[in-house]
Coordinates of C-alpha atoms and ligand atoms in Angstrom, one line a residue:
M1 CA 117.9 53.4 141.0
A2 CA 119.6 49.6 142.1
D3 CA 116.4 48.7 143.7
G4 CA 114.7 49.0 140.5
S5 CA 112.4 51.8 141.0
I6 CA 111.6 54.7 139.3
R7 CA 112.1 58.9 140.9
V8 CA 110.2 60.9 139.7
T9 CA 109.5 64.5 140.8
L10 CA 106.2 65.2 142.0
I11 CA 105.0 69.2 142.3
P12 CA 101.6 69.5 143.8
G13 CA 100.2 72.6 142.5
D14 CA 98.6 75.2 143.8
G15 CA 94.4 75.2 143.9
I16 CA 93.1 71.8 143.3
G17 CA 97.1 71.0 141.9
P18 CA 97.2 69.2 145.4
E19 CA 93.9 67.5 145.6
C20 CA 94.5 66.6 141.8
I21 CA 97.8 65.2 142.7
E22 CA 97.0 62.7 145.7
S23 CA 93.9 61.3 143.9
T24 CA 96.5 60.4 141.2
R25 CA 99.3 59.5 143.2
R26 CA 97.1 57.5 144.8
I27 CA 96.1 55.2 142.1
I28 CA 99.3 55.1 140.8
D29 CA 100.8 53.8 144.1
A30 CA 97.7 51.2 144.1
T31 CA 99.2 49.7 141.3
G32 CA 102.6 48.1 142.9
V33 CA 104.8 50.3 140.1
G34 CA 106.4 51.8 142.9
I35 CA 107.5 54.7 142.0
E36 CA 109.4 57.3 144.4
W37 CA 108.3 60.4 144.5
E38 CA 110.7 63.6 145.1
V39 CA 107.4 65.8 146.5
C40 CA 109.0 69.5 145.3
E41 CA 107.8 73.1 145.3
A42 CA 106.8 74.7 142.4
G43 CA 104.0 78.3 142.1
E44 CA 102.5 80.8 144.2
S45 CA 103.9 79.5 147.7
V46 CA 107.7 80.4 145.9
F47 CA 106.7 83.4 144.3
K48 CA 106.3 84.5 147.8
K49 CA 109.1 83.7 149.3
G50 CA 110.4 86.1 147.1
I51 CA 112.1 83.3 144.1
P52 CA 110.9 85.9 140.4
S53 CA 110.6 82.9 138.7
G54 CA 108.1 80.7 140.9
V55 CA 110.5 77.5 140.8
P56 CA 113.2 76.9 143.7
K57 CA 116.9 76.0 143.0
E58 CA 115.7 72.3 144.7
T59 CA 113.3 71.8 142.1
I60 CA 115.7 72.5 139.6
D61 CA 117.9 69.7 141.0
S62 CA 115.4 67.6 141.6
I63 CA 114.2 67.5 137.6
R64 CA 117.9 67.5 136.9
R65 CA 117.9 64.3 138.7
T66 CA 115.1 62.6 137.8
R67 CA 114.0 63.4 134.3
C68 CA 110.6 63.5 134.9
V69 CA 108.1 65.0 136.7
L70 CA 104.0 64.8 137.1
K71 CA 102.5 68.0 138.5
G72 CA 99.2 70.0 139.3
P73 CA 98.8 73.2 138.2
L74 CA 100.6 76.4 139.2
G75 CA 99.3 79.8 139.9
T76 CA 101.0 83.1 139.8
P77 CA 99.5 85.5 142.0
V78 CA 98.7 89.3 141.7
G79 CA 101.7 91.3 142.1
Y80 CA 104.1 88.2 142.4
G81 CA 107.3 87.7 139.1
E82 CA 106.4 88.4 135.9
K83 CA 106.8 85.1 134.0
S84 CA 104.6 82.0 134.7
A85 CA 106.4 79.1 136.2
N86 CA 104.8 76.5 134.1
V87 CA 106.3 78.7 131.3
T88 CA 109.8 78.6 133.0
L89 CA 109.3 75.0 133.5
R90 CA 109.3 74.0 129.9
K91 CA 111.7 76.4 128.8
L92 CA 114.4 75.7 131.4
F93 CA 114.0 72.1 130.9
E94 CA 113.4 72.4 126.5
T95 CA 110.2 70.0 126.1
F96 CA 109.7 71.5 122.5
A97 CA 106.7 69.0 122.1
N98 CA 103.4 69.3 123.8
V99 CA 101.5 66.6 123.7
R100 CA 97.8 67.0 124.2
P101 CA 95.5 64.2 124.1
V102 CA 91.5 63.5 123.8
R103 CA 89.5 61.0 123.6
E104 CA 85.5 60.7 124.2
M105 CA 85.0 58.7 127.4
P106 CA 82.2 56.9 128.3
G107 CA 79.8 58.0 131.1
V108 CA 80.5 61.8 129.9
P109 CA 77.6 63.2 127.6
T110 CA 78.6 65.6 125.1
P111 CA 76.8 66.6 121.8
Y112 CA 79.6 64.7 120.2
T113 CA 79.1 61.4 121.6
G114 CA 78.8 58.6 120.0
R115 CA 81.1 59.8 117.1
G116 CA 84.4 58.4 118.8
I117 CA 86.8 61.6 118.8
D118 CA 89.9 60.5 119.7
L119 CA 92.7 62.6 118.6
V120 CA 96.1 64.8 119.6
V121 CA 97.5 68.2 119.1
V122 CA 100.7 68.2 119.4
R123 CA 101.9 71.6 120.2
E124 CA 105.3 72.7 119.9
N125 CA 106.0 74.3 123.0
V126 CA 109.1 76.9 123.2
E127 CA 109.0 78.9 120.1
D128 CA 106.6 81.2 117.8
L129 CA 105.1 84.4 119.8
Y130 CA 105.6 82.5 123.3
A131 CA 109.6 83.8 122.9
G132 CA 108.2 87.0 124.4
I133 CA 110.0 88.8 122.7
E134 CA 108.5 92.1 122.8
H135 CA 109.3 95.8 122.6
M136 CA 107.1 98.9 122.3
Q137 CA 108.4 100.0 119.0
T138 CA 106.5 104.0 119.8
P139 CA 104.4 104.8 122.5
G140 CA 101.8 103.6 121.2
V141 CA 102.8 100.6 119.4
A142 CA 103.5 97.2 120.5
Q143 CA 105.5 94.1 118.5
C144 CA 105.8 90.9 119.2
L145 CA 108.0 88.9 117.8
K146 CA 107.2 85.6 116.5
L147 CA 110.1 83.0 115.9
I148 CA 109.9 80.0 114.0
S149 CA 112.8 77.7 113.5
R150 CA 113.2 75.1 111.2
K151 CA 115.2 73.4 113.8
G152 CA 112.1 73.7 116.1
S153 CA 109.6 73.1 113.7
E154 CA 111.4 70.3 112.6
K155 CA 111.8 68.2 116.0
V156 CA 108.2 68.5 117.1
I157 CA 107.4 67.8 113.7
R158 CA 109.1 64.6 113.8
L159 CA 107.5 63.6 117.5
A160 CA 104.4 63.7 115.9
F161 CA 105.1 61.3 113.2
E162 CA 106.7 58.8 116.0
L163 CA 104.0 59.4 118.1
A164 CA 101.6 58.2 115.3
R165 CA 103.7 54.9 114.8
A166 CA 103.5 54.2 119.1
E167 CA 99.9 55.0 118.8
G168 CA 99.1 52.8 115.7
R169 CA 97.5 56.2 114.6
K170 CA 96.8 56.7 110.7
S171 CA 97.3 60.6 110.1
V172 CA 98.7 63.7 111.0
A173 CA 97.4 66.9 109.8
C174 CA 100.2 70.0 109.6
A175 CA 97.8 72.7 110.7
T176 CA 99.1 76.6 109.9
K177 CA 98.9 79.8 108.8
S178 CA 101.3 79.3 106.2
N179 CA 99.1 81.7 103.7
I180 CA 99.6 84.7 105.6
M181 CA 102.1 84.2 107.6
K182 CA 104.4 82.7 104.7
L183 CA 107.7 82.7 106.3
T184 CA 106.9 82.0 109.6
E185 CA 104.5 79.3 109.6
G186 CA 106.1 78.2 106.0
T187 CA 108.8 77.5 107.3
F188 CA 106.7 74.5 109.9
K189 CA 104.4 73.9 106.7
R190 CA 107.9 73.5 104.9
T191 CA 109.6 71.2 107.1
F192 CA 106.7 69.4 107.4
E193 CA 106.5 68.5 104.2
D194 CA 110.2 67.2 104.2
V195 CA 109.8 65.5 107.2
A196 CA 106.7 63.5 106.1
K197 CA 108.6 61.7 103.2
E198 CA 110.5 59.5 105.8
Y199 CA 107.0 58.1 107.2
P200 CA 105.4 57.0 104.0
D201 CA 103.2 54.4 106.3
V202 CA 101.5 57.8 107.7
E203 CA 99.7 60.0 105.8
A204 CA 100.2 63.1 106.3
W205 CA 98.1 66.8 105.2
H206 CA 97.9 70.3 105.9
I207 CA 95.3 72.6 106.5
I208 CA 94.8 75.4 107.7
V209 CA 94.3 76.8 110.9
D210 CA 91.1 78.3 110.7
N211 CA 89.1 75.3 108.8
C212 CA 91.2 73.1 110.9
A213 CA 89.5 75.2 114.2
H214 CA 85.7 74.6 112.0
Q215 CA 86.8 71.1 111.2
L216 CA 86.8 69.9 114.6
V217 CA 83.7 71.3 115.3
K218 CA 82.3 69.5 112.1
K219 CA 83.3 67.2 112.0
P220 CA 86.2 65.8 114.8
E221 CA 86.6 62.9 114.0
Q222 CA 88.4 63.0 110.7
F223 CA 91.6 63.9 113.3
D224 CA 94.3 61.1 114.5
I225 CA 97.2 63.7 114.9
I226 CA 97.6 67.5 114.3
V227 CA 100.8 68.8 114.9
T228 CA 101.3 72.7 114.9
T229 CA 102.5 75.9 116.0
N230 CA 102.9 76.9 119.5
M231 CA 99.8 80.0 119.2
N232 CA 97.9 77.5 117.1
G233 CA 97.8 74.4 118.8
D234 CA 97.1 76.7 122.7
I235 CA 93.3 77.8 121.2
L236 CA 93.5 74.7 118.9
S237 CA 93.6 71.7 122.1
D238 CA 91.6 74.1 124.5
L239 CA 89.0 73.5 121.5
T240 CA 89.0 69.8 121.4
S241 CA 89.0 69.6 125.5
A242 CA 86.1 71.2 125.1
L243 CA 85.0 68.0 122.6
I244 CA 85.2 65.5 125.5
G245 CA 83.5 67.6 128.0
G246 CA 85.9 69.8 129.4
L247 CA 89.3 70.7 131.2
G248 CA 88.8 68.0 133.8
F249 CA 89.8 65.6 130.8
A250 CA 92.3 67.0 129.0
P251 CA 95.5 65.9 129.6
S252 CA 99.2 66.7 128.5
A253 CA 102.4 65.7 128.4
N254 CA 105.7 68.2 127.4
L255 CA 108.0 66.1 126.1
G256 CA 112.2 66.6 125.3
N257 CA 114.7 64.9 124.9
D258 CA 115.8 65.2 128.7
V259 CA 112.7 65.7 130.8
A260 CA 109.5 64.5 130.5
I261 CA 106.4 66.9 132.3
F262 CA 103.4 65.2 132.8
E263 CA 99.8 67.5 133.2
A264 CA 96.5 68.2 133.1
V265 CA 95.7 71.4 130.4
H266 CA 93.5 72.9 133.3
G267 CA 94.4 76.0 135.4
T268 CA 94.2 75.8 139.3
A269 CA 90.6 76.7 139.4
P270 CA 90.3 78.1 142.5
K271 CA 87.2 78.4 143.3
Y272 CA 87.3 74.8 144.2
A273 CA 90.0 73.9 145.8
G274 CA 90.1 72.5 149.0
K275 CA 86.6 71.3 148.5
N276 CA 87.2 67.5 147.7
V277 CA 84.7 68.0 144.0
I278 CA 87.1 68.7 141.4
N279 CA 88.1 65.7 138.7
P280 CA 91.1 64.5 139.1
T281 CA 90.8 62.8 135.9
A282 CA 93.0 64.9 133.9
V283 CA 96.0 64.6 136.7
L284 CA 95.7 61.1 136.4
M285 CA 95.1 61.0 132.4
S286 CA 98.6 62.7 132.0
G287 CA 99.9 60.1 135.1
I288 CA 98.5 57.2 132.2
M289 CA 100.8 59.2 130.0
M290 CA 103.6 59.6 132.0
L291 CA 103.7 55.8 133.1
R292 CA 103.8 54.7 129.4
Y293 CA 106.8 57.2 129.0
L294 CA 108.5 55.6 131.5
G295 CA 107.5 51.6 129.6
K296 CA 105.4 51.1 132.1
F297 CA 102.8 49.8 129.9
E298 CA 101.0 47.6 132.4
A299 CA 100.5 49.5 135.0
A300 CA 99.4 52.5 132.5
A301 CA 96.6 49.7 131.5
T302 CA 95.2 49.0 134.5
I303 CA 94.7 52.4 135.6
E304 CA 93.7 53.7 132.5
N305 CA 90.7 50.4 132.1
A306 CA 89.9 51.0 135.2
L307 CA 89.2 54.4 135.2
L308 CA 86.9 53.3 131.5
V309 CA 84.8 51.2 133.4
T310 CA 84.6 53.8 136.3
L311 CA 83.0 56.0 134.2
E312 CA 80.8 53.5 132.0
E313 CA 79.3 52.5 135.0
G314 CA 78.7 55.8 136.4
K315 CA 77.9 55.2 140.3
Y316 CA 80.8 57.7 141.0
R317 CA 80.9 60.9 138.5
T318 CA 82.1 64.2 139.4
G319 CA 79.9 67.6 139.6
D320 CA 81.5 68.8 136.6
V321 CA 79.1 65.5 134.7
V322 CA 76.5 65.3 136.9
G323 CA 76.1 69.0 138.0
Y324 CA 77.4 69.6 141.7
N325 CA 74.6 70.4 142.9
S326 CA 72.7 67.7 141.4
G327 CA 72.5 65.8 144.3
L328 CA 74.6 62.7 142.2
A329 CA 77.9 64.0 142.1
A330 CA 81.0 61.6 143.5
S331 CA 83.6 63.4 145.7
T332 CA 86.7 63.4 144.2
T333 CA 88.2 61.1 147.4
E334 CA 84.7 58.7 146.4
Y335 CA 85.9 58.7 142.8
T336 CA 89.6 57.5 143.6
D337 CA 88.4 55.2 145.5
A338 CA 86.5 54.1 142.4
I339 CA 88.8 53.3 139.8
I340 CA 91.3 51.6 142.2
A341 CA 88.0 49.2 143.4
N342 CA 87.9 48.4 139.5
F343 CA 91.5 47.5 139.1
G344 CA 91.4 44.3 136.9
R345 CA 87.9 44.5 135.1
T346 CA 87.9 45.9 131.2
P347 CA 85.6 48.2 130.2
T348 CA 83.0 47.0 127.8
T349 CA 82.6 50.0 125.0
T350 CA 86.2 51.3 124.2
T351 CA 89.2 49.3 123.8
L352 CA 92.7 50.5 125.0
R353 CA 95.5 51.2 121.8
Q354 CA 98.0 48.8 121.5
Y355 CA 101.2 51.7 122.7
K356 CA 104.8 51.2 121.7
P357 CA 107.1 53.0 123.3
L358 CA 107.5 56.3 121.9
Q359 CA 110.8 57.2 120.3
I360 CA 111.6 60.9 121.3
P361 CA 114.0 62.2 118.1
R362 CA 117.0 63.3 118.8
I363 CA 118.1 66.2 116.4
S364 CA 121.5 67.6 116.4
S365 CA 122.6 70.3 118.5
D366 CA 124.5 72.1 116.4
L367 CA 123.7 75.7 116.4
V368 CA 123.2 76.4 112.4
A369 CA 121.1 74.0 110.8
V370 CA 120.5 75.4 107.5
R371 CA 123.7 76.1 105.5
P372 CA 122.4 78.6 102.0
A373 CA 124.7 78.0 99.1
S374 CA 124.8 81.6 98.9
R375 CA 123.7 84.6 100.5
R376 CA 123.7 88.1 100.0
V377 CA 122.1 91.5 101.4
V378 CA 119.5 93.7 99.1
G379 CA 118.1 96.2 101.0
V380 CA 117.5 97.4 104.1
D381 CA 114.2 97.7 106.1
I382 CA 114.2 101.2 108.9
F383 CA 111.4 101.0 111.0
V384 CA 110.5 104.9 112.2
E385 CA 108.3 107.0 114.8
S386 CA 107.3 109.7 113.2
A387 CA 103.9 112.0 113.3
L388 CA 104.5 112.8 109.9
L389 CA 102.3 112.1 107.5
P390 CA 103.7 109.3 104.0
G391 CA 103.7 112.4 101.9
E392 CA 106.0 114.0 103.5
I393 CA 107.9 111.6 105.1
G394 CA 108.4 109.8 101.8
P395 CA 110.6 112.6 99.8
S396 CA 112.3 113.6 103.4
L397 CA 114.0 109.9 103.2
E398 CA 114.1 110.3 99.3
A399 CA 116.5 113.1 99.8
L400 CA 118.6 111.4 102.6
A401 CA 119.1 108.2 100.8
E402 CA 120.2 110.5 97.8
G403 CA 124.6 109.3 97.4
T404 CA 124.0 105.9 99.3
A405 CA 124.5 102.3 97.9
L406 CA 120.3 102.4 99.0
K407 CA 117.3 104.0 97.5
L408 CA 113.7 104.0 99.3
K409 CA 111.7 101.4 97.5
M410 CA 108.4 102.0 99.5
I411 CA 106.9 102.4 102.9
S412 CA 104.2 100.9 104.9
N413 CA 102.7 101.1 107.7
R414 CA 100.7 98.8 109.6
G415 CA 101.7 96.2 106.7
T416 CA 99.7 98.4 104.0
Q417 CA 101.9 100.3 101.1
V418 CA 101.5 104.1 101.6
Y419 CA 104.6 105.7 99.9
P420 CA 104.2 106.1 96.9
D421 CA 100.8 106.6 97.6
K422 CA 98.3 103.8 95.9
G423 CA 94.9 104.9 96.6
T424 CA 94.9 102.7 99.7
M425 CA 93.2 103.9 102.9
T426 CA 95.0 102.5 105.6
D427 CA 94.6 104.8 109.1
C428 CA 98.7 105.5 109.8
V429 CA 99.6 105.5 113.0
D430 CA 103.3 106.8 113.2
H431 CA 105.2 103.8 112.7
Y432 CA 106.7 103.6 109.3
R433 CA 108.4 100.7 107.7
C434 CA 110.9 102.2 105.2
R435 CA 111.9 99.7 103.1
F436 CA 115.3 100.5 100.6
I437 CA 116.6 98.4 98.2
A438 CA 120.0 98.6 96.2
R439 CA 120.7 100.7 94.0
D440 CA 122.8 98.8 92.0
P441 CA 120.2 95.2 91.8
N442 CA 123.3 92.8 91.7
A443 CA 124.7 94.9 94.8
D444 CA 125.6 92.4 98.2
I445 CA 125.0 96.0 100.2
S446 CA 127.5 95.7 103.3
D447 CA 126.9 96.7 106.7
E448 CA 128.5 100.1 106.1
D449 CA 126.3 101.0 103.6
I450 CA 123.9 100.5 106.2
Y451 CA 125.6 102.6 109.1
A452 CA 125.9 105.6 106.0
L453 CA 121.8 105.3 105.8
V454 CA 121.1 104.9 109.4
Q455 CA 123.1 108.1 109.9
R456 CA 121.9 109.8 107.5
V457 CA 118.0 108.4 108.5
A458 CA 118.7 109.7 112.2
S459 CA 120.0 113.0 111.3
Q460 CA 116.0 113.9 111.0
H461 CA 113.8 110.9 111.6
R462 CA 113.7 108.5 115.1
W463 CA 114.4 105.1 113.9
M464 CA 114.0 102.6 116.3
H465 CA 115.0 99.5 114.8
I466 CA 116.3 97.9 111.5
E467 CA 116.0 94.6 109.3
K468 CA 118.5 93.4 106.9
L469 CA 116.7 92.2 103.8
P470 CA 118.8 89.2 102.9
E471 CA 118.5 86.7 100.1
F472 CA 119.1 82.9 100.6
D473 CA 120.1 80.9 97.6
G474 CA 118.4 83.8 95.2
A475 CA 115.1 83.6 96.7
P476 CA 114.4 86.5 99.0
G477 CA 114.6 86.0 102.9
F478 CA 111.6 88.8 103.5
T479 CA 107.6 89.4 102.7
K480 CA 105.6 92.3 100.8
A481 CA 104.0 94.8 102.6
Q482 CA 100.2 94.9 101.3
G483 CA 100.3 96.5 97.8
E484 CA 103.6 96.1 97.4
D485 CA 104.8 95.7 93.7
Ligands
LIG1 P1 91.0 77.2 135.0 O1 91.5 76.9 136.3 O2 91.5 76.0 134.1 O3 89.7 77.2 135.0 C1 88.7 77.4 134.7 C2 87.6 76.6 134.6 O4 87.6 74.9 134.0 C3 86.9 76.3 135.9 O5 86.3 77.2 137.4 C4 86.5 74.8 135.8 O6 85.2 74.8 135.1 C5 86.9 74.2 135.0 N1 87.6 72.7 135.3 C6 88.4 73.3 135.3 N2 89.8 72.4 136.3 C7 88.5 71.4 136.4 C8 88.6 70.2 137.2 N3 89.7 69.5 137.1 N4 87.6 69.4 137.1 C9 86.7 70.2 137.1 N5 86.6 71.1 136.8 C10 87.4 71.9 136.0 O7 91.5 78.1 133.7 P2 91.6 79.5 134.8 O8 90.4 79.8 136.1 O9 91.8 80.7 133.7 O10 92.9 79.8 135.8 C11 93.3 80.0 137.0 C12 95.1 80.2 137.2 O11 95.5 78.5 137.0 C13 95.6 80.9 136.0 O12 96.0 81.5 137.5 C14 96.4 80.4 135.6 O13 97.4 81.1 135.2 C15 96.3 79.3 135.9 N6 96.6 77.9 135.2 C16 97.4 77.6 135.2 C17 98.2 76.0 134.0 C18 99.4 75.4 134.3 O14 99.9 75.0 135.5 N7 99.2 74.3 133.8 C19 97.2 76.1 133.1 C20 96.3 77.1 133.2 C21 96.0 78.0 133.9 P3 83.0 75.6 135.6 O15 83.6 77.3 136.0 O16 82.7 75.9 134.9 O17 82.9 74.8 136.6

């Protein structure tokens, strides 16, 4: 803007949202940083007006203008809309990374007090099971596609390394389940190993995600930055917020190339709404992250120092820390006033990091990012709904494939080979994955070969989807069933 001020879209949100946002806005304004707030609606009130996304056009237009959002939590009222307005906002603006820092807060006692927890979970924010591609395969079998792209992984992994540099952090751990999901979680791990080579100044290591959860409870101080896929990050970051005193202290930033959305990890906590008792710190710390994102490092430090002094002194702490009925709890407004009154003071037990501007990675928007030198199709998986037993459907499919370019290799049920029988004790459902491979091991199976096979299978069985079995640069682009040779 001509006067040098910065515009930010402000969404008060639902439940305790408006109180948290009002507290944060007052504190930020009191620094004199000069933010022009564009107050916009999203969430419950919008759903109730009949807008199924929960986000009206005026709000989207404002975000397109300001490219920066500070928001309270949003609720989805029962009976309105199918999708969460939060997820809509994150996806609409391709905020591909969700950055969730936690640190030990003075005056907030936890079982970990004194251990110096100070870590960030960087969660991929768009892909994975959250792509929301779900299908009922049969009336009794549901499927959710777990989509992980090399490009989506690279963006968030680069951001994690850039964050390490911006915040002077020493290590980035990559948490995946690549030992089980070798292709999806494995893509994330392999991308991490490639990107890490470009950041030799930052220690890079991999940890299996279940052990990561275990280590976070046992020895959280060993972690600096953890980068991970969407679902893993969702769970790990709730765990990490519990380590430092709960959701009242857990901020987050949704970062993309064009838009950034800052919000607490917590939700609308409806039982506390309108009571002036909740802890606004998580939204306030999201606001501090926003100020740094906007390059307002001084205002961010003023607020963070004042917040830490307020907690250190312990005279004003909210009910989630000291107990709502203890008689010691400060109201949200008293706590807010105390923080403003502490502007200009520095904490005695905590020092702030030397923050530098974060470089958000820009990755080519080419549609196809990975091109193999060679590729071919070596077979096809046909998914069939059938009440037949494995010993009945197997011979039937073998007979149907006679005379085609493909032959039945095996059938699995719930991931385990059940035909040819390997003596497993799989409890079968009416959903079979039937794997056909090329009779000629050097063939590149054509679409016509597949259509011919599917037509034959369909003459006797109900199929619901097919997957080609690709080979890229000589390596199989599919995994084997349990028990498959
Ligand atoms: P929640 O709103 O986060 O509340 C769970 C509990 O966390 C509260 O009951 C309270 O614990 C504590 N808490 C949360 N925020 C607090 C704060 N600022 N100060 C002190 N304590 C706080 O989770 P939920 O009850 O599962 O979800 C409620 C609604 O929020 C749902 O509609 C959900 O969809 C929505 N939601 C929205 C977002 C978002 O907008 N980003 C995120 C998550 C959930 P005690 O009961 O122990 O005091």
